[in-house]
């Protein structure tokens, strides 16, 4: 399935390819070196992962990547570090990501979440951080299709409808 929608991303002067086993970096001699290895996710339910493409967001200093079979991975180009991220209370898989107002927006099976300002790995659901969650029940659930940046918010699509959302920024305390 990951071969059906290969993904290439250029960060600074380096090209990365996202494959079924990990991220590969294009070397100066034209060969590909492993930059980050990950394991594919398995689920109890049937997910047509082959119909999903990679999604991307840039929040804080991290580049975030998402695919239902992989989950969330990140790359910090300033520290040259890769990692995988998942909160244990989330229902897998992650269907897509985007960014809005420098927050990571994550589409799960039954909810769309947004992170704290400038912190793509913090989802505390506290008013002072500006993070939050919105149930897909507002559009009668359906199969999640994707989440995309729109104006100062995002649009969430499922097979049952679409929902436009915008995080409240009037009470957010800057993390620094």
XYZ file of N, CA, C and O in Angstrom:
704
model
N 0.806 -1.209 0.000
C 0.000 0.000 0.000
C 0.850 1.274 0.000
O 0.491 2.220 -0.652
N 1.971 1.294 0.722
C 2.783 2.497 0.727
C 3.492 2.692 -0.604
O 3.891 3.797 -0.935
N 3.621 1.622 -1.387
C 4.219 1.765 -2.708
C 3.235 2.421 -3.674
O 3.628 3.021 -4.655
N 1.942 2.288 -3.402
C 0.940 2.876 -4.285
C 1.011 4.400 -4.232
O 0.788 5.064 -5.234
N 1.286 4.957 -3.072
C 1.392 6.406 -2.917
C 2.753 6.741 -2.318
O 2.860 7.094 -1.155
N 3.822 6.619 -3.100
C 5.132 6.973 -2.558
C 5.170 8.463 -2.251
O 4.414 9.252 -2.824
N 6.034 8.831 -1.351
C 6.082 10.223 -0.921
C 7.523 10.692 -0.887
O 8.375 10.045 -0.278
N 7.792 11.791 -1.558
C 9.104 12.422 -1.534
C 8.950 13.796 -0.918
O 7.989 14.508 -1.201
N 9.891 14.174 -0.068
C 9.848 15.483 0.577
C 11.240 16.069 0.593
O 12.195 15.404 0.994
N 11.353 17.313 0.171
C 12.626 18.028 0.218
C 12.624 18.922 1.445
O 11.735 19.747 1.613
N 13.608 18.740 2.311
C 13.784 19.573 3.495
C 15.184 20.154 3.417
O 16.162 19.411 3.368
N 15.249 21.484 3.401
C 16.516 22.193 3.188
C 17.086 21.718 1.848
O 16.427 21.845 0.836
N 18.265 21.127 1.820
C 18.871 20.661 0.572
C 18.898 19.145 0.471
O 19.700 18.592 -0.266
N 18.025 18.488 1.215
C 18.022 17.027 1.243
C 16.659 16.497 0.810
O 15.628 17.039 1.188
N 16.671 15.424 0.012
C 15.444 14.775 -0.435
C 15.257 13.495 0.361
O 16.196 12.707 0.525
N 14.033 13.297 0.869
C 13.697 12.101 1.639
C 12.586 11.349 0.920
O 11.666 11.955 0.371
N 12.675 10.014 0.928
C 11.647 9.145 0.353
C 11.048 8.324 1.481
O 11.772 7.724 2.282
N 9.728 8.286 1.540
C 9.016 7.520 2.565
C 8.575 6.211 1.935
O 7.798 6.198 0.987
N 9.098 5.114 2.448
C 8.864 3.787 1.877
C 8.111 2.917 2.876
O 7.731 3.374 3.945
N 7.934 1.655 2.549
C 7.209 0.734 3.418
C 7.975 0.386 4.689
O 7.385 -0.088 5.652
N 9.267 0.627 4.732
C 10.050 0.246 5.910
C 10.685 1.423 6.627
O 11.204 1.261 7.725
N 10.691 2.591 6.014
C 11.297 3.729 6.683
C 11.545 4.886 5.742
O 11.147 4.864 4.582
N 12.224 5.880 6.269
C 12.558 7.073 5.504
C 13.973 6.915 4.968
O 14.880 6.534 5.704
N 14.134 7.198 3.698
C 15.456 7.114 3.079
C 15.886 8.498 2.604
O 15.064 9.285 2.133
N 17.187 8.758 2.717
C 17.779 10.040 2.347
C 18.588 9.857 1.062
O 19.367 8.919 0.940
N 18.415 10.772 0.109
C 19.172 10.725 -1.134
C 20.568 11.278 -0.885
O 20.731 12.419 -0.466
N 21.569 10.444 -1.131
C 22.965 10.837 -0.925
C 23.508 11.543 -2.169
O 22.927 11.466 -3.250
N 24.621 12.222 -2.024
C 25.233 12.973 -3.128
C 25.602 12.070 -4.304
O 25.573 12.502 -5.466
N 25.938 10.803 -4.031
C 26.326 9.883 -5.103
C 25.118 9.231 -5.793
O 25.279 8.365 -6.641
N 23.902 9.601 -5.385
C 22.698 9.064 -6.009
C 22.123 7.847 -5.325
O 21.067 7.352 -5.724
N 22.771 7.340 -4.297
C 22.239 6.184 -3.568
C 21.289 6.665 -2.458
O 21.261 7.845 -2.107
N 20.537 5.731 -1.915
C 19.589 6.032 -0.835
C 20.082 5.405 0.453
O 20.359 4.217 0.493
N 20.166 6.187 1.521
C 20.573 5.698 2.841
C 19.381 5.767 3.791
O 18.528 6.662 3.678
N 19.300 4.844 4.721
C 18.209 4.842 5.700
C 18.416 6.003 6.669
O 19.447 6.101 7.324
N 17.425 6.893 6.740
C 17.475 8.016 7.672
C 16.724 7.682 8.955
O 17.112 8.091 10.044
N 15.613 6.921 8.823
C 14.794 6.554 9.981
C 13.969 5.323 9.632
O 13.263 5.313 8.626
N 14.073 4.288 10.448
C 13.299 3.062 10.234
C 12.093 3.053 11.154
O 12.184 3.446 12.306
N 10.956 2.615 10.635
C 9.747 2.503 11.454
C 9.061 1.185 11.142
O 9.317 0.541 10.126
N 8.159 0.792 12.023
C 7.381 -0.423 11.789
C 5.979 -0.018 11.370
O 5.465 1.022 11.782
N 5.363 -0.836 10.541
C 4.015 -0.557 10.079
C 3.008 -0.939 11.143
O 3.209 -1.890 11.904
N 1.910 -0.194 11.190
C 0.854 -0.444 12.162
C -0.054 -1.571 11.668
O -0.261 -1.749 10.476
N -0.621 -2.317 12.618
C -1.641 -3.308 12.299
C -2.860 -2.996 13.162
O -2.737 -2.540 14.291
N -4.038 -3.245 12.626
C -5.275 -2.873 13.311
C -6.245 -4.038 13.331
O -6.196 -4.915 12.489
N -7.160 -3.983 14.283
C -8.204 -4.991 14.375
C -9.295 -4.769 13.340
O -9.980 -5.679 12.946
N -9.468 -3.527 12.932
C -10.507 -3.222 11.951
C -9.901 -3.164 10.564
O -8.695 -3.063 10.399
N -10.750 -3.192 9.582
C -10.285 -3.130 8.206
C -10.141 -1.666 7.775
O -11.111 -0.929 7.730
N -8.925 -1.264 7.481
C -8.651 0.094 7.015
C -8.090 -0.008 5.610
O -7.142 -0.756 5.374
N -8.684 0.709 4.697
C -8.183 0.701 3.325
C -7.047 1.702 3.223
O -7.172 2.777 2.639
N -5.922 1.337 3.822
C -4.786 2.254 3.906
C -4.247 2.631 2.537
O -3.671 3.699 2.368
N -4.466 1.767 1.550
C -3.934 2.070 0.224
C -4.614 3.278 -0.412
O -4.094 3.858 -1.346
N -5.774 3.674 0.086
C -6.455 4.829 -0.484
C -6.005 6.148 0.141
O -6.450 7.210 -0.279
N -5.126 6.093 1.130
C -4.656 7.301 1.796
C -3.249 7.665 1.339
O -2.394 6.807 1.188
N -3.037 8.964 1.158
C -1.713 9.467 0.826
C -1.053 9.983 2.094
O -1.710 10.178 3.120
N 0.237 10.204 2.039
C 0.949 10.824 3.148
C 0.443 12.244 3.336
O 0.143 12.940 2.367
N 0.362 12.683 4.582
C 0.048 14.087 4.855
C 1.199 14.692 5.639
O 1.991 13.991 6.267
N 1.294 16.030 5.587
C 2.459 16.733 6.107
C 2.023 18.004 6.838
O 1.050 18.655 6.462
N 2.778 18.358 7.881
C 2.574 19.620 8.596
C 3.910 20.074 9.175
O 4.777 19.252 9.477
N 4.057 21.383 9.332
C 5.255 21.936 9.977
C 4.783 22.747 11.179
O 4.068 23.735 11.035
N 5.176 22.290 12.385
C 4.746 22.935 13.630
C 5.961 23.094 14.526
O 6.686 22.122 14.780
N 6.166 24.314 15.036
C 7.336 24.573 15.865
C 8.590 24.430 15.022
O 8.750 25.112 14.028
N 9.460 23.517 15.412
C 10.671 23.250 14.625
C 10.645 21.861 14.010
O 11.663 21.372 13.545
N 9.485 21.225 14.027
C 9.393 19.846 13.535
C 8.552 19.737 12.271
O 7.507 20.357 12.150
N 9.039 18.879 11.380
C 8.277 18.465 10.209
C 7.534 17.196 10.632
O 8.147 16.247 11.118
N 6.215 17.168 10.442
C 5.388 16.022 10.827
C 4.872 15.334 9.575
O 4.489 15.986 8.606
N 4.834 13.996 9.611
C 4.370 13.189 8.501
C 3.397 12.149 9.047
O 3.581 11.651 10.155
N 2.394 11.801 8.248
C 1.384 10.864 8.741
C 0.888 9.978 7.601
O 0.654 10.453 6.485
N 0.720 8.714 7.921
C 0.067 7.746 7.043
C -0.613 6.723 7.950
O -0.051 6.348 8.987
N -1.824 6.250 7.599
C -2.521 5.301 8.476
C -1.713 4.056 8.839
O -1.863 3.510 9.923
N -0.840 3.599 7.953
C -0.060 2.402 8.251
C 1.175 2.691 9.085
O 1.786 1.765 9.598
N 1.551 3.928 9.209
C 2.771 4.287 9.926
C 2.455 5.051 11.204
O 3.115 4.886 12.220
N 1.441 5.873 11.176
C 1.138 6.749 12.302
C 1.852 8.073 12.110
O 2.057 8.525 10.982
N 2.268 8.688 13.194
C 2.936 9.988 13.151
C 4.442 9.826 13.294
O 4.905 9.159 14.220
N 5.176 10.428 12.393
C 6.619 10.517 12.560
C 7.009 11.984 12.415
O 6.286 12.769 11.783
N 8.106 12.356 13.012
C 8.558 13.746 12.955
C 10.049 13.809 12.684
O 10.776 12.857 12.926
N 10.442 14.967 12.166
C 11.848 15.238 11.915
C 12.139 16.667 12.336
O 11.463 17.600 11.911
N 13.148 16.830 13.196
C 13.609 18.148 13.617
C 14.899 18.423 12.863
O 15.933 17.829 13.153
N 14.828 19.306 11.864
C 16.007 19.543 11.019
C 17.114 20.283 11.750
O 18.271 20.191 11.379
N 16.795 21.008 12.817
C 17.816 21.745 13.552
C 18.634 20.835 14.452
O 19.821 21.056 14.684
N 17.985 19.786 14.980
C 18.700 18.804 15.803
C 19.031 17.544 15.020
O 19.671 16.642 15.550
N 18.581 17.466 13.761
C 18.782 16.301 12.899
C 18.353 15.021 13.600
O 19.102 14.046 13.673
N 17.127 15.020 14.121
C 16.575 13.862 14.827
C 15.228 13.471 14.237
O 14.435 14.338 13.866
N 14.983 12.154 14.193
C 13.720 11.586 13.756
C 13.058 10.914 14.953
O 13.743 10.479 15.872
N 11.742 10.787 14.917
C 11.041 10.065 15.970
C 9.632 9.706 15.550
O 9.100 10.223 14.573
N 9.043 8.787 16.304
C 7.652 8.414 16.129
C 6.903 8.877 17.355
O 7.444 8.885 18.457
N 5.655 9.293 17.187
C 4.881 9.831 18.296
C 3.476 9.260 18.276
O 2.848 9.165 17.222
N 3.000 8.877 19.461
C 1.617 8.426 19.605
C 1.217 8.540 21.059
O 1.973 8.184 21.952
N 0.019 9.033 21.311
C -0.524 9.119 22.656
C -1.332 7.844 22.899
O -2.164 7.468 22.070
N -1.126 7.194 24.020
C -1.757 5.905 24.289
C -3.279 5.955 24.330
O -3.936 4.938 24.142
N -3.857 7.123 24.574
C -5.322 7.185 24.679
C -5.998 7.391 23.328
O -7.215 7.393 23.239
N -5.236 7.549 22.248
C -5.836 7.748 20.934
C -6.212 6.419 20.297
O -5.489 5.436 20.409
N -7.351 6.420 19.609
C -7.765 5.237 18.850
C -7.043 5.264 17.508
O -7.119 6.232 16.771
N -6.302 4.220 17.207
C -5.566 4.160 15.946
C -6.495 3.770 14.812
O -7.498 3.131 15.053
N -6.220 4.109 13.616
C -5.053 4.781 13.078
C -5.250 6.294 12.974
O -6.341 6.810 13.193
N -4.202 6.991 12.570
C -4.264 8.414 12.260
C -4.460 8.529 10.751
O -3.701 7.961 9.979
N -5.491 9.235 10.336
C -5.830 9.300 8.912
C -5.216 10.484 8.187
O -5.146 10.482 6.969
N -4.802 11.506 8.935
C -4.209 12.657 8.274
C -3.864 13.751 9.262
O -4.347 13.758 10.395
N -3.009 14.670 8.814
C -2.618 15.816 9.623
C -2.565 17.063 8.753
O -2.506 16.978 7.521
N -2.595 18.204 9.408
C -2.329 19.492 8.789
C -1.886 20.425 9.911
O -1.784 20.005 11.070
N -1.616 21.679 9.572
C -1.286 22.653 10.605
C -2.265 23.818 10.509
O -2.764 24.125 9.436
N -2.534 24.439 11.667
C -3.388 25.619 11.724
C -2.921 26.469 12.889
O -2.809 25.966 14.023
N -2.627 27.744 12.608
C -2.187 28.654 13.672
C -1.015 28.061 14.463
O -0.969 28.158 15.690
N -0.103 27.398 13.765
C 1.077 26.748 14.348
C 0.715 25.676 15.381
O 1.369 25.510 16.404
N -0.346 24.933 15.068
C -0.760 23.775 15.867
C -0.832 22.568 14.931
O -1.204 22.711 13.771
N -0.526 21.392 15.451
C -0.701 20.171 14.677
C -2.150 19.733 14.796
O -2.684 19.639 15.904
N -2.790 19.493 13.676
C -4.179 19.024 13.637
C -4.141 17.580 13.166
O -3.547 17.271 12.133
N -4.775 16.695 13.922
C -4.692 15.248 13.702
C -6.085 14.656 13.564
O -6.934 14.865 14.430
N -6.316 13.916 12.485
C -7.601 13.261 12.251
C -7.520 11.792 12.638
O -6.741 11.031 12.061
N -8.323 11.409 13.634
C -8.426 10.013 14.048
C -9.760 9.452 13.559
O -10.484 10.108 12.812
N -10.112 8.267 13.980
C -11.319 7.597 13.507
C -12.601 8.341 13.893
O -13.540 8.408 13.115
N -12.649 8.910 15.093
C -13.887 9.525 15.558
C -13.721 10.940 16.116
O -14.657 11.506 16.653
N -12.530 11.513 15.969
C -12.271 12.829 16.536
C -11.161 13.523 15.748
O -10.333 12.860 15.126
N -11.192 14.841 15.765
C -10.084 15.630 15.232
C -9.493 16.391 16.419
O -10.211 16.960 17.234
N -8.167 16.323 16.558
C -7.462 16.937 17.688
C -6.548 18.036 17.182
O -6.057 17.966 16.063
N -6.292 19.043 18.030
C -5.273 20.030 17.707
C -4.397 20.256 18.925
O -4.850 20.209 20.064
N -3.113 20.451 18.652
C -2.094 20.493 19.706
C -1.995 21.876 20.338
O -2.606 22.848 19.887
N -1.160 21.949 21.359
C -0.823 23.231 21.963
C -0.062 24.077 20.944
O 0.561 23.554 20.024
N -0.106 25.374 21.108
C 0.568 26.301 20.215
C 2.065 25.994 20.157
O 2.722 25.871 21.189
N 2.591 25.822 18.937
C 4.018 25.629 18.711
C 4.549 24.300 19.232
O 5.756 24.082 19.251
N 3.685 23.395 19.689
C 4.096 22.108 20.259
C 3.264 20.989 19.639
O 2.203 20.638 20.149
N 3.767 20.423 18.558
C 3.019 19.384 17.862
C 2.886 18.082 18.613
O 2.113 17.218 18.220
N 3.609 17.909 19.710
C 3.517 16.661 20.481
C 2.815 16.852 21.822
O 2.909 15.997 22.685
N 2.098 17.943 21.990
C 1.382 18.185 23.250
C -0.099 18.418 22.961
O -0.469 19.391 22.317
N -0.928 17.505 23.486
C -2.378 17.555 23.312
C -3.057 17.481 24.681
O -3.820 16.566 24.955
N -2.793 18.442 25.579
C -3.304 18.313 26.947
C -4.775 18.657 27.130
O -5.315 18.434 28.191
N -5.457 19.200 26.129
C -6.869 19.590 26.211
C -7.114 20.536 27.380
O -8.006 20.328 28.189
N -6.285 21.558 27.487
C -6.432 22.559 28.536
C -6.580 23.923 27.872
O -5.875 24.238 26.916
N -7.458 24.749 28.391
C -7.746 26.036 27.756
C -6.507 26.915 27.645
O -6.356 27.649 26.678
N -5.602 26.843 28.609
C -4.454 27.743 28.582
C -3.437 27.378 27.502
O -2.576 28.183 27.171
N -3.513 26.173 26.943
C -2.585 25.782 25.880
C -3.185 26.001 24.495
O -2.465 25.991 23.507
N -4.497 26.142 24.428
C -5.161 26.298 23.141
C -5.388 24.991 22.418
O -5.873 24.979 21.294
N -5.059 23.846 23.038
C -5.283 22.553 22.387
C -6.734 22.139 22.593
O -7.441 22.687 23.432
N -7.168 21.152 21.810
C -8.541 20.714 21.964
C -8.885 19.531 21.094
O -8.026 18.954 20.428
N -10.167 19.189 21.104
C -10.679 18.054 20.340
C -12.100 18.370 19.892
O -12.813 19.129 20.552
N -12.481 17.785 18.778
C -13.828 17.968 18.253
C -14.304 16.621 17.721
O -13.617 15.980 16.923
N -15.467 16.198 18.169
C -16.007 14.906 17.770
C -16.498 14.938 16.330
O -17.100 15.917 15.881
N -16.268 13.849 15.622
C -16.790 13.729 14.272
C -18.289 13.439 14.274
O -18.912 13.370 13.214
N -18.879 13.292 15.464
C -20.328 13.123 15.570
C -21.050 14.344 15.004
O -22.196 14.244 14.561
N -20.387 15.494 14.998
C -20.993 16.710 14.452
C -21.313 16.583 12.969
O -22.165 17.297 12.448
N -20.607 15.684 12.288
C -20.911 15.421 10.878
C -21.273 13.950 10.670
O -21.048 13.382 9.612
N -21.818 13.319 11.701
C -22.324 11.943 11.671
C -21.241 10.918 11.347
O -21.484 9.962 10.620
N -20.039 11.129 11.857
C -18.912 10.216 11.713
C -18.605 9.917 10.253
O -18.187 10.773 9.522
N -18.801 8.689 9.796
C -18.382 8.285 8.458
C -16.919 7.863 8.480
O -16.246 7.922 9.509
N -16.411 7.431 7.341
C -14.999 7.054 7.247
C -14.168 8.317 7.065
O -14.419 9.101 6.155
N -13.180 8.553 7.922
C -12.343 9.749 7.774
C -11.617 9.748 6.428
O -11.054 8.742 6.021
N -11.644 10.888 5.752
C -10.987 11.013 4.459
C -9.741 11.883 4.521
O -8.760 11.600 3.854
N -9.787 12.952 5.301
C -8.620 13.821 5.391
C -8.933 15.099 6.132
O -10.088 15.429 6.405
N -7.876 15.815 6.465
C -7.986 17.117 7.126
C -7.009 18.052 6.415
O -5.876 17.672 6.136
N -7.490 19.270 6.093
C -6.711 20.185 5.267
C -6.787 21.597 5.822
O -7.847 22.024 6.298
N -5.677 22.324 5.741
C -5.631 23.707 6.211
C -6.592 24.557 5.387
O -6.739 24.369 4.178
N -7.241 25.504 6.075
C -8.188 26.398 5.417
C -8.221 27.713 6.180
O -8.558 27.720 7.376
N -7.855 28.810 5.533
C -7.871 30.124 6.148
C -7.088 30.085 7.470
O -5.915 29.773 7.458
N -7.717 30.350 8.604
C -7.020 30.282 9.893
C -7.444 29.048 10.686
O -7.331 28.998 11.901
N -7.935 28.040 9.999
C -8.372 26.804 10.643
C -8.134 25.617 9.736
O -7.118 25.544 9.057
N -9.094 24.695 9.694
C -8.967 23.498 8.869
C -10.344 22.973 8.500
O -11.349 23.318 9.121
N -10.377 22.125 7.483
C -11.591 21.446 7.052
C -11.361 19.954 7.216
O -10.345 19.419 6.770
N -12.297 19.294 7.875
C -12.243 17.845 8.080
C -13.269 17.198 7.162
O -14.431 17.615 7.137
N -12.841 16.184 6.421
C -13.730 15.485 5.502
C -13.904 14.037 5.946
O -12.938 13.364 6.296
N -15.156 13.556 5.910
C -15.465 12.140 6.082
C -16.436 11.756 4.963
O -16.877 12.624 4.195
N -16.793 10.494 4.883
C -17.751 10.066 3.873
C -19.157 10.594 4.167
O -20.031 10.521 3.304
N -19.377 11.145 5.349
C -20.694 11.674 5.714
C -20.792 13.188 5.613
O -21.875 13.749 5.729
N -19.655 13.884 5.454
C -19.743 15.331 5.352
C -18.408 16.019 5.570
O -17.361 15.380 5.634
N -18.491 17.338 5.722
C -17.304 18.157 5.949
C -17.579 19.105 7.112
O -18.718 19.493 7.357
N -16.517 19.475 7.798
C -16.647 20.338 8.967
C -15.510 21.352 8.952
O -14.346 20.979 8.835
N -15.829 22.644 9.044
C -14.830 23.704 9.116
C -14.606 24.034 10.588
O -15.569 24.223 11.342
N -13.347 24.096 11.000
C -13.019 24.345 12.413
C -11.949 25.424 12.505
O -11.151 25.612 11.593
N -11.916 26.092 13.644
C -10.912 27.117 13.905
C -10.621 27.118 15.395
O -11.536 27.208 16.204
N -9.340 27.024 15.778
C -9.031 27.046 17.207
C -9.224 28.446 17.775
O -9.003 29.445 17.089
N -9.652 28.502 19.005
C -9.796 29.783 19.684
C -8.417 30.259 20.118
O -7.652 29.521 20.731
N -8.077 31.497 19.797
C -6.760 32.020 20.140
C -6.838 33.179 21.133
O -5.828 33.796 21.442
N -8.021 33.459 21.658
C -8.166 34.616 22.527
C -7.704 34.383 23.971
O -7.471 35.328 24.701
N -7.545 33.123 24.394
C -7.124 32.850 25.774
C -5.836 32.062 25.864
O -5.475 31.580 26.920
N -5.150 31.911 24.745
C -3.954 31.067 24.719
C -2.768 31.804 25.338
O -2.513 32.966 25.042
N -2.052 31.094 26.175
C -0.817 31.610 26.762
C 0.339 31.061 25.959
O 0.427 29.856 25.733
N 1.235 31.918 25.492
C 2.384 31.453 24.717
C 3.243 30.538 25.581
O 3.464 30.828 26.759
N 3.727 29.391 25.037
C 4.468 28.418 25.858
C 5.777 28.928 26.437
O 6.299 28.379 27.400
N 6.345 29.970 25.868
C 7.604 30.482 26.396
C 7.327 31.605 27.358
O 8.018 32.105 28.104
